[in-house]
Short mmCIF file of C-alpha atoms in Angstrom, two decimals:
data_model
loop_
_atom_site.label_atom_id
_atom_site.label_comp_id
_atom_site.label_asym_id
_atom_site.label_seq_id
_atom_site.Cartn_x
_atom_site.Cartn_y
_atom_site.Cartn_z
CA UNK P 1 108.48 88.76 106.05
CA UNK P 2 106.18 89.92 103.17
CA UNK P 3 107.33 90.60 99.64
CA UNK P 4 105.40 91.71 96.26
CA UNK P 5 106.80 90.78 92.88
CA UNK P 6 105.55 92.41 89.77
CA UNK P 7 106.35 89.72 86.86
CA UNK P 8 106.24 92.52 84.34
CA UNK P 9 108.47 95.60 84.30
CA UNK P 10 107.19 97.13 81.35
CA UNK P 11 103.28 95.91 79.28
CA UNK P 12 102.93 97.75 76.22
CA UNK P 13 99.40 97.46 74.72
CA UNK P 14 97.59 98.98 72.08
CA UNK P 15 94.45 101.81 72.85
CA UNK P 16 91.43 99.94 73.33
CA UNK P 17 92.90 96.44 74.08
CA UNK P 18 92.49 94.79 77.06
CA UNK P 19 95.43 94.28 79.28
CA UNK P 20 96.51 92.77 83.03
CA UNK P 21 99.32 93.74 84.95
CA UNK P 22 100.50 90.80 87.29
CA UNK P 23 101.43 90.34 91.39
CA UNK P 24 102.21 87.97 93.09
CA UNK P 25 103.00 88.34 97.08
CA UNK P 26 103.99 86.44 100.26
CA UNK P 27 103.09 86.67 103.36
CA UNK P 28 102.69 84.14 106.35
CA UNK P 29 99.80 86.42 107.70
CA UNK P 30 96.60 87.60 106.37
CA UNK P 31 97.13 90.85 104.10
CA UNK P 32 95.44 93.57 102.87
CA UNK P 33 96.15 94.02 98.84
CA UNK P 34 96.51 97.73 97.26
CA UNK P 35 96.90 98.92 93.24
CA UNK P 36 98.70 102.19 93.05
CA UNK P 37 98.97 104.42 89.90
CA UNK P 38 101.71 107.00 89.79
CA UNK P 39 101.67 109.74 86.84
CA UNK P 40 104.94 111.56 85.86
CA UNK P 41 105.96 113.77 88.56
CA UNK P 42 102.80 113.22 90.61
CA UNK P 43 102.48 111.27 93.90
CA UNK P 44 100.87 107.86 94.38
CA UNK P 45 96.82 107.29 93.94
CA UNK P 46 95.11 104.35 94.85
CA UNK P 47 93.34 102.28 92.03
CA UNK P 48 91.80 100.20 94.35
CA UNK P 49 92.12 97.75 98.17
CA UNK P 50 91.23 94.21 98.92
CA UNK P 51 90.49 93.92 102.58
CA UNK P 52 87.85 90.91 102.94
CA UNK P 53 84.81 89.50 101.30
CA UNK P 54 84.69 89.61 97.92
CA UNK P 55 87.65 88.58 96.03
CA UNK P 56 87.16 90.62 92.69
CA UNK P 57 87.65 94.43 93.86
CA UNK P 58 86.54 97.08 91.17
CA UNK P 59 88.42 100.35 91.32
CA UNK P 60 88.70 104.14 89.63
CA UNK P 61 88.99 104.48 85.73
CA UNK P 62 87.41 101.20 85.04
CA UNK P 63 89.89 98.75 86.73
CA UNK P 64 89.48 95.52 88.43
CA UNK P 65 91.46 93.30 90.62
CA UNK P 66 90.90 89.56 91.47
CA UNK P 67 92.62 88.24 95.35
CA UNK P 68 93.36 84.65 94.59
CA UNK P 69 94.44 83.01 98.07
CA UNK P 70 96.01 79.88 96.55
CA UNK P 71 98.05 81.53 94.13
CA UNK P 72 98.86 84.62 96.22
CA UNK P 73 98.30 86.91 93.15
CA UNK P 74 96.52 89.90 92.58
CA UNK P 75 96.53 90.82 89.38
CA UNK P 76 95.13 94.08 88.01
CA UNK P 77 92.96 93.95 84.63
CA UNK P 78 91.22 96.30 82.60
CA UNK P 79 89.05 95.63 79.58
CA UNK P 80 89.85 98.62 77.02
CA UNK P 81 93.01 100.97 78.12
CA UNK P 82 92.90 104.40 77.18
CA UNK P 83 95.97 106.59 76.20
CA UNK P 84 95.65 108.34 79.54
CA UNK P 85 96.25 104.92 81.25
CA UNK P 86 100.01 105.13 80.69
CA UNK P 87 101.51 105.25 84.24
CA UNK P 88 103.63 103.38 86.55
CA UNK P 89 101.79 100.81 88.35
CA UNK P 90 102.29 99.40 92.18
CA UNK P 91 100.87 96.64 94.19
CA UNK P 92 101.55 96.69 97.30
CA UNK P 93 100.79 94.35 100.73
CA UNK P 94 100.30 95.54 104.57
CA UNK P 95 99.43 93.20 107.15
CA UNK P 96 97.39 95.90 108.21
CA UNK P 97 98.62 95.89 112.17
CA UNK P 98 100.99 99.11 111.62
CA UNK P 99 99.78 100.20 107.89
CA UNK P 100 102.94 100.10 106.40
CA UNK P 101 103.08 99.47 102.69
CA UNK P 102 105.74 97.16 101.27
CA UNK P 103 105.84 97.83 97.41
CA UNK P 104 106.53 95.95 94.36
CA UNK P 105 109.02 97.30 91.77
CA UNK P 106 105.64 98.84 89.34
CA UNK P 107 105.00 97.88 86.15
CA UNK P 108 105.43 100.45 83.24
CA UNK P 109 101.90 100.32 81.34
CA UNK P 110 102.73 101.92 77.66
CA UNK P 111 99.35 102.58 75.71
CA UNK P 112 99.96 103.29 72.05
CA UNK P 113 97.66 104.69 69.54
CA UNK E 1 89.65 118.43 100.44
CA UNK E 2 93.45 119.69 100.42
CA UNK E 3 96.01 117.18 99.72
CA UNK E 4 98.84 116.12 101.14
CA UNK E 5 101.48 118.79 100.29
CA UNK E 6 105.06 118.83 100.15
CA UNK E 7 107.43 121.26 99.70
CA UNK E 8 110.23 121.91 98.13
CA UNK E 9 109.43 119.90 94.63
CA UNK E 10 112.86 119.47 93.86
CA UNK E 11 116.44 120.12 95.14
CA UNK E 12 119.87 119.59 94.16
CA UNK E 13 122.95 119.47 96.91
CA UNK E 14 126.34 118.72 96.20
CA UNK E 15 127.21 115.48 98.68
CA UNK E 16 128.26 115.97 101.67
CA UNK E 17 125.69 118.86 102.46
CA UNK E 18 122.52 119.07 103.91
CA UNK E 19 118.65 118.84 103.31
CA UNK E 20 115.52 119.14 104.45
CA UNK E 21 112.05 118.61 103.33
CA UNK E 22 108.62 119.03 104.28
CA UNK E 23 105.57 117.27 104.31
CA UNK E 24 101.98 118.74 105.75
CA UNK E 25 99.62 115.74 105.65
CA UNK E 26 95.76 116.24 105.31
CA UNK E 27 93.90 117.40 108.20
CA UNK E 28 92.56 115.19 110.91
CA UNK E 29 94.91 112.92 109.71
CA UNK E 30 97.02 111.09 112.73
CA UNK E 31 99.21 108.65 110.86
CA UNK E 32 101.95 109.90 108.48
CA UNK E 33 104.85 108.34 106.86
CA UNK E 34 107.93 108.97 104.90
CA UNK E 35 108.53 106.68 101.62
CA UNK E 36 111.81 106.87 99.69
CA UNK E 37 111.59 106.40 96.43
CA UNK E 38 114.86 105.08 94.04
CA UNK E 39 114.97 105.63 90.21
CA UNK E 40 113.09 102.05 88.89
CA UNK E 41 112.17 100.72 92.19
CA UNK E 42 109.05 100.76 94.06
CA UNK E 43 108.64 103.51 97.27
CA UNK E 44 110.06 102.11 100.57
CA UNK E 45 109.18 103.08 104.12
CA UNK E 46 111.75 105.24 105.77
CA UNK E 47 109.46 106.06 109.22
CA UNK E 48 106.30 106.07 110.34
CA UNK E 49 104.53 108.53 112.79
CA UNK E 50 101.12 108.38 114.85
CA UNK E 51 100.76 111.80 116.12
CA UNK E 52 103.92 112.61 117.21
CA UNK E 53 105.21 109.42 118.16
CA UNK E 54 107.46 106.92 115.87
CA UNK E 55 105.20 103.77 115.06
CA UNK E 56 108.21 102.22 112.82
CA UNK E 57 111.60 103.53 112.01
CA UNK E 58 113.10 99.63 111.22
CA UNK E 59 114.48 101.35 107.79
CA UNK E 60 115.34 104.62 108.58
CA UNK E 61 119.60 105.27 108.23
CA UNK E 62 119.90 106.80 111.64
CA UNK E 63 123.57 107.87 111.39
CA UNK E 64 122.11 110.57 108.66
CA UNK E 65 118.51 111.03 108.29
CA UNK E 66 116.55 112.05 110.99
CA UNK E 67 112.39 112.81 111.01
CA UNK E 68 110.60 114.80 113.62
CA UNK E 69 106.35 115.72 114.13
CA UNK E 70 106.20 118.33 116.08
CA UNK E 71 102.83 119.02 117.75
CA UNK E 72 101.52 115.65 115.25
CA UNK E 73 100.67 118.09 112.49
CA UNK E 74 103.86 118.91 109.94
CA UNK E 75 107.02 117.02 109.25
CA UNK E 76 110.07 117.55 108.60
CA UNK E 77 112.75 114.95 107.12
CA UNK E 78 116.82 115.65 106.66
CA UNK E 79 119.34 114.10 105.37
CA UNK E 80 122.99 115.05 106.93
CA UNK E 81 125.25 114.43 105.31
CA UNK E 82 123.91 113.84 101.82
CA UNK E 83 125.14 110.70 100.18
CA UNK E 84 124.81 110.13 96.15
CA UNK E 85 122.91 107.12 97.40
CA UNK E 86 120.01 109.06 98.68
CA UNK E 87 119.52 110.54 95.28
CA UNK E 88 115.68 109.71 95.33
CA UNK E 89 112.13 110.94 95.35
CA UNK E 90 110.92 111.57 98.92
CA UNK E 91 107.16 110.85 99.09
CA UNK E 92 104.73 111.92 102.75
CA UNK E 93 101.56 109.78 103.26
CA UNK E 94 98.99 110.39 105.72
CA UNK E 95 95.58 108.05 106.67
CA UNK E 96 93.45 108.69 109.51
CA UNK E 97 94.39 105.50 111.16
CA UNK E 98 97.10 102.94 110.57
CA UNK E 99 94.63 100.80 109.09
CA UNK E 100 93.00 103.27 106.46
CA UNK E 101 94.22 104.55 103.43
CA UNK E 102 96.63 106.11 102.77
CA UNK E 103 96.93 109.43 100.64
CA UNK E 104 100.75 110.64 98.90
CA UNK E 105 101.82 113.68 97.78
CA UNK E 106 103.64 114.76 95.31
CA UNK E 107 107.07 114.10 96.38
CA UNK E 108 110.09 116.17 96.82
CA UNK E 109 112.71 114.86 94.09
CA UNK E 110 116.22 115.14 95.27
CA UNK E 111 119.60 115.31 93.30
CA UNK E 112 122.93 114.20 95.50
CA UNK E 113 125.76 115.20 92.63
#
Protein backbone atom coordinates (compact mmCIF):
# COMPACT_ATOMS: atom_id res chain seq x y z
CA UNK A 1 0.00 0.00 0.00
CA UNK A 2 1.34 3.59 -0.57
CA UNK A 3 1.22 6.35 1.99
CA UNK A 4 2.53 10.19 1.99
CA UNK A 5 3.44 11.89 5.24
CA UNK A 6 3.87 15.58 5.41
CA UNK A 7 6.32 16.13 8.58
CA UNK A 8 5.03 19.67 8.86
CA UNK A 9 1.42 20.71 9.46
CA UNK A 10 1.91 24.23 9.55
CA UNK A 11 5.73 26.37 8.18
CA UNK A 12 5.47 29.86 8.93
CA UNK A 13 8.19 31.95 7.20
CA UNK A 14 8.90 35.39 6.73
CA UNK A 15 8.36 37.30 2.92
CA UNK A 16 11.39 36.82 1.06
CA UNK A 17 12.95 33.87 3.02
CA UNK A 18 13.53 30.77 1.67
CA UNK A 19 11.53 27.87 2.85
CA UNK A 20 10.91 23.79 2.16
CA UNK A 21 7.96 21.96 2.88
CA UNK A 22 8.78 18.18 3.55
CA UNK A 23 7.35 14.44 2.16
CA UNK A 24 8.17 11.58 2.68
CA UNK A 25 6.22 8.43 0.95
CA UNK A 26 6.12 4.62 0.64
CA UNK A 27 5.53 2.59 -1.83
CA UNK A 28 6.77 -1.00 -2.86
CA UNK A 29 6.33 0.08 -6.60
CA UNK A 30 7.70 2.73 -8.70
CA UNK A 31 5.63 6.12 -8.24
CA UNK A 32 4.93 9.08 -9.82
CA UNK A 33 5.40 12.26 -7.23
CA UNK A 34 2.87 15.41 -7.44
CA UNK A 35 2.96 19.08 -5.38
CA UNK A 36 -0.50 20.47 -5.10
CA UNK A 37 -1.39 24.06 -3.97
CA UNK A 38 -4.90 24.72 -2.79
CA UNK A 39 -6.05 28.54 -2.19
CA UNK A 40 -9.04 29.29 0.16
CA UNK A 41 -12.11 28.09 -1.36
CA UNK A 42 -10.48 27.16 -4.66
CA UNK A 43 -9.82 23.62 -6.01
CA UNK A 44 -6.45 21.87 -6.24
CA UNK A 45 -3.53 23.14 -8.85
CA UNK A 46 -0.58 21.33 -9.57
CA UNK A 47 2.86 22.94 -8.62
CA UNK A 48 4.62 20.46 -10.30
CA UNK A 49 5.13 16.05 -11.26
CA UNK A 50 8.10 13.79 -11.06
CA UNK A 51 7.64 11.01 -13.52
CA UNK A 52 11.34 9.88 -14.62
CA UNK A 53 14.68 11.32 -15.50
CA UNK A 54 15.67 14.05 -13.77
CA UNK A 55 15.31 14.06 -10.13
CA UNK A 56 15.06 17.93 -9.41
CA UNK A 57 11.55 18.95 -11.05
CA UNK A 58 11.01 22.84 -11.38
CA UNK A 59 7.40 23.94 -11.23
CA UNK A 60 4.89 27.25 -11.47
CA UNK A 61 5.64 30.38 -9.23
CA UNK A 62 9.24 29.61 -8.85
CA UNK A 63 9.13 26.19 -7.02
CA UNK A 64 11.30 23.23 -7.09
CA UNK A 65 11.16 19.70 -6.00
CA UNK A 66 14.05 17.16 -5.53
CA UNK A 67 12.87 12.89 -5.89
CA UNK A 68 15.38 11.29 -3.62
CA UNK A 69 14.94 7.35 -4.11
CA UNK A 70 16.84 6.34 -0.96
CA UNK A 71 15.13 8.51 1.30
CA UNK A 72 11.70 8.33 -0.36
CA UNK A 73 11.23 12.14 0.08
CA UNK A 74 10.18 14.77 -2.03
CA UNK A 75 10.45 17.77 -0.60
CA UNK A 76 9.22 21.05 -2.09
CA UNK A 77 11.60 24.27 -1.81
CA UNK A 78 11.46 27.67 -2.87
CA UNK A 79 14.14 30.32 -2.61
CA UNK A 80 12.19 33.70 -1.68
CA UNK A 81 8.24 33.17 -0.75
CA UNK A 82 6.00 35.82 -1.56
CA UNK A 83 2.86 36.84 0.50
CA UNK A 84 0.72 35.29 -2.21
CA UNK A 85 2.43 31.90 -1.46
CA UNK A 86 0.25 31.31 1.61
CA UNK A 87 -1.79 28.15 0.75
CA UNK A 88 -2.31 24.68 1.75
CA UNK A 89 0.16 22.43 0.31
CA UNK A 90 -0.23 18.52 -0.90
CA UNK A 91 2.07 15.88 -2.08
CA UNK A 92 0.70 13.27 -3.29
CA UNK A 93 1.88 9.55 -4.90
CA UNK A 94 0.10 7.35 -7.81
CA UNK A 95 1.59 4.33 -9.03
CA UNK A 96 0.42 5.61 -12.13
CA UNK A 97 -1.48 2.13 -13.37
CA UNK A 98 -5.12 3.61 -12.45
CA UNK A 99 -4.12 7.48 -11.71
CA UNK A 100 -5.43 7.62 -8.48
CA UNK A 101 -3.91 10.13 -6.10
CA UNK A 102 -3.29 9.16 -2.48
CA UNK A 103 -2.69 12.50 -0.53
CA UNK A 104 -0.76 13.65 2.34
CA UNK A 105 -2.44 15.64 5.15
CA UNK A 106 -0.89 19.41 3.38
CA UNK A 107 1.16 21.57 4.99
CA UNK A 108 -0.15 25.11 5.98
CA UNK A 109 2.58 27.60 4.42
CA UNK A 110 2.01 31.08 6.48
CA UNK A 111 4.07 34.00 4.76
CA UNK A 112 4.28 37.05 6.98
CA UNK A 113 5.32 40.48 6.11
CA UNK B 1 -9.72 26.35 -21.85
CA UNK B 2 -12.88 25.90 -19.44
CA UNK B 3 -12.26 24.29 -16.21
CA UNK B 4 -13.54 21.74 -14.47
CA UNK B 5 -16.83 23.06 -12.99
CA UNK B 6 -18.91 22.10 -10.23
CA UNK B 7 -21.99 23.06 -9.07
CA UNK B 8 -23.63 23.78 -6.34
CA UNK B 9 -20.60 25.66 -4.30
CA UNK B 10 -22.03 24.98 -1.13
CA UNK B 11 -25.00 23.24 0.62
CA UNK B 12 -26.30 22.67 3.95
CA UNK B 13 -28.83 19.53 4.80
CA UNK B 14 -30.03 18.64 8.01
CA UNK B 15 -28.84 14.66 8.48
CA UNK B 16 -30.73 12.29 7.46
CA UNK B 17 -31.65 14.03 4.03
CA UNK B 18 -30.40 13.98 0.78
CA UNK B 19 -27.79 15.50 -1.72
CA UNK B 20 -26.53 15.74 -4.82
CA UNK B 21 -23.77 17.37 -6.63
CA UNK B 22 -22.38 17.91 -9.89
CA UNK B 23 -19.28 17.85 -11.56
CA UNK B 24 -18.73 18.63 -15.59
CA UNK B 25 -15.07 17.78 -16.22
CA UNK B 26 -13.10 19.50 -19.13
CA UNK B 27 -13.76 18.44 -22.53
CA UNK B 28 -12.13 15.53 -24.23
CA UNK B 29 -11.43 14.51 -20.98
CA UNK B 30 -12.19 10.51 -20.39
CA UNK B 31 -11.06 9.96 -16.83
CA UNK B 32 -12.88 11.67 -13.90
CA UNK B 33 -12.90 11.19 -10.28
CA UNK B 34 -14.58 12.13 -7.11
CA UNK B 35 -12.21 13.25 -4.03
CA UNK B 36 -13.68 13.86 -0.56
CA UNK B 37 -12.21 16.21 1.23
CA UNK B 38 -12.39 16.35 5.49
CA UNK B 39 -11.72 19.61 7.47
CA UNK B 40 -7.52 19.25 8.07
CA UNK B 41 -6.98 16.23 6.05
CA UNK B 42 -5.75 15.74 2.67
CA UNK B 43 -8.57 14.87 -0.40
CA UNK B 44 -9.34 11.10 -0.64
CA UNK B 45 -10.63 9.13 -3.60
CA UNK B 46 -14.25 8.25 -3.35
CA UNK B 47 -14.57 6.70 -7.26
CA UNK B 48 -13.08 6.80 -10.26
CA UNK B 49 -14.64 6.77 -13.84
CA UNK B 50 -13.17 6.12 -17.48
CA UNK B 51 -15.92 7.11 -19.69
CA UNK B 52 -18.71 5.75 -18.20
CA UNK B 53 -17.33 2.87 -16.58
CA UNK B 54 -16.07 2.60 -12.73
CA UNK B 55 -12.13 2.19 -12.85
CA UNK B 56 -12.04 2.17 -8.79
CA UNK B 57 -14.76 2.50 -6.27
CA UNK B 58 -12.45 0.51 -3.29
CA UNK B 59 -13.52 3.71 -0.99
CA UNK B 60 -16.72 4.62 -1.96
CA UNK B 61 -19.59 3.95 1.21
CA UNK B 62 -21.95 2.04 -0.99
CA UNK B 63 -24.82 1.70 1.52
CA UNK B 64 -25.18 5.75 0.94
CA UNK B 65 -23.32 7.39 -1.74
CA UNK B 66 -23.76 6.44 -5.07
CA UNK B 67 -21.92 8.10 -8.48
CA UNK B 68 -23.17 7.71 -11.99
CA UNK B 69 -21.53 9.11 -15.79
CA UNK B 70 -24.01 9.06 -17.93
CA UNK B 71 -23.07 9.17 -21.63
CA UNK B 72 -19.01 9.67 -20.03
CA UNK B 73 -19.52 13.41 -20.04
CA UNK B 74 -21.23 14.88 -16.54
CA UNK B 75 -21.43 13.42 -13.09
CA UNK B 76 -23.41 13.29 -10.63
CA UNK B 77 -22.57 12.20 -6.85
CA UNK B 78 -25.32 11.70 -3.79
CA UNK B 79 -25.23 11.09 -0.62
CA UNK B 80 -28.55 9.28 0.93
CA UNK B 81 -28.91 9.53 3.75
CA UNK B 82 -26.63 12.33 4.86
CA UNK B 83 -24.49 11.51 7.83
CA UNK B 84 -22.64 14.44 10.00
CA UNK B 85 -19.65 12.40 8.97
CA UNK B 86 -19.81 13.34 5.38
CA UNK B 87 -19.61 16.96 6.34
CA UNK B 88 -16.76 17.63 3.72
CA UNK B 89 -15.63 19.37 0.59
CA UNK B 90 -16.48 17.30 -2.51
CA UNK B 91 -13.79 17.92 -5.17
CA UNK B 92 -14.28 16.40 -9.40
CA UNK B 93 -10.98 15.79 -11.30
CA UNK B 94 -10.68 14.99 -14.80
CA UNK B 95 -7.22 14.00 -17.05
CA UNK B 96 -7.32 12.79 -20.44
CA UNK B 97 -5.96 9.47 -19.48
CA UNK B 98 -5.43 7.70 -16.19
CA UNK B 99 -1.93 8.44 -16.46
CA UNK B 100 -2.05 12.34 -17.14
CA UNK B 101 -2.81 15.03 -15.03
CA UNK B 102 -5.19 15.66 -13.41
CA UNK B 103 -7.22 19.05 -13.22
CA UNK B 104 -9.85 19.90 -9.82
CA UNK B 105 -12.42 22.12 -9.50
CA UNK B 106 -13.55 24.08 -7.17
CA UNK B 107 -15.37 21.84 -4.93
CA UNK B 108 -18.83 21.71 -3.65
CA UNK B 109 -18.54 22.32 0.30
CA UNK B 110 -21.15 20.49 2.19
CA UNK B 111 -22.65 21.08 5.76
CA UNK B 112 -24.42 17.75 7.47
CA UNK B 113 -25.96 19.67 10.80
Amino acid sequence: AQSVTQLDSQVPVFEEAPVELRCNYSSSVSVYLFWYVQYPNQGLQLLLKYLSGSTLVKGINGFEAEFNKSQTSFHLRKPSVHISDTAEYFCAVSSGNTGKLIFGQGTTLQVKP
Amino acid sequence: EAGVAQSPRYKIIEKRQSVAFWCNPISGHATLYWYQQILGQGPKLLIQFQNNGVVDDSQLPKDRFSAERLKGVDSTLKIQPAKLEDSAVYLCASSPGVKDTQYFGPGTRLTVL
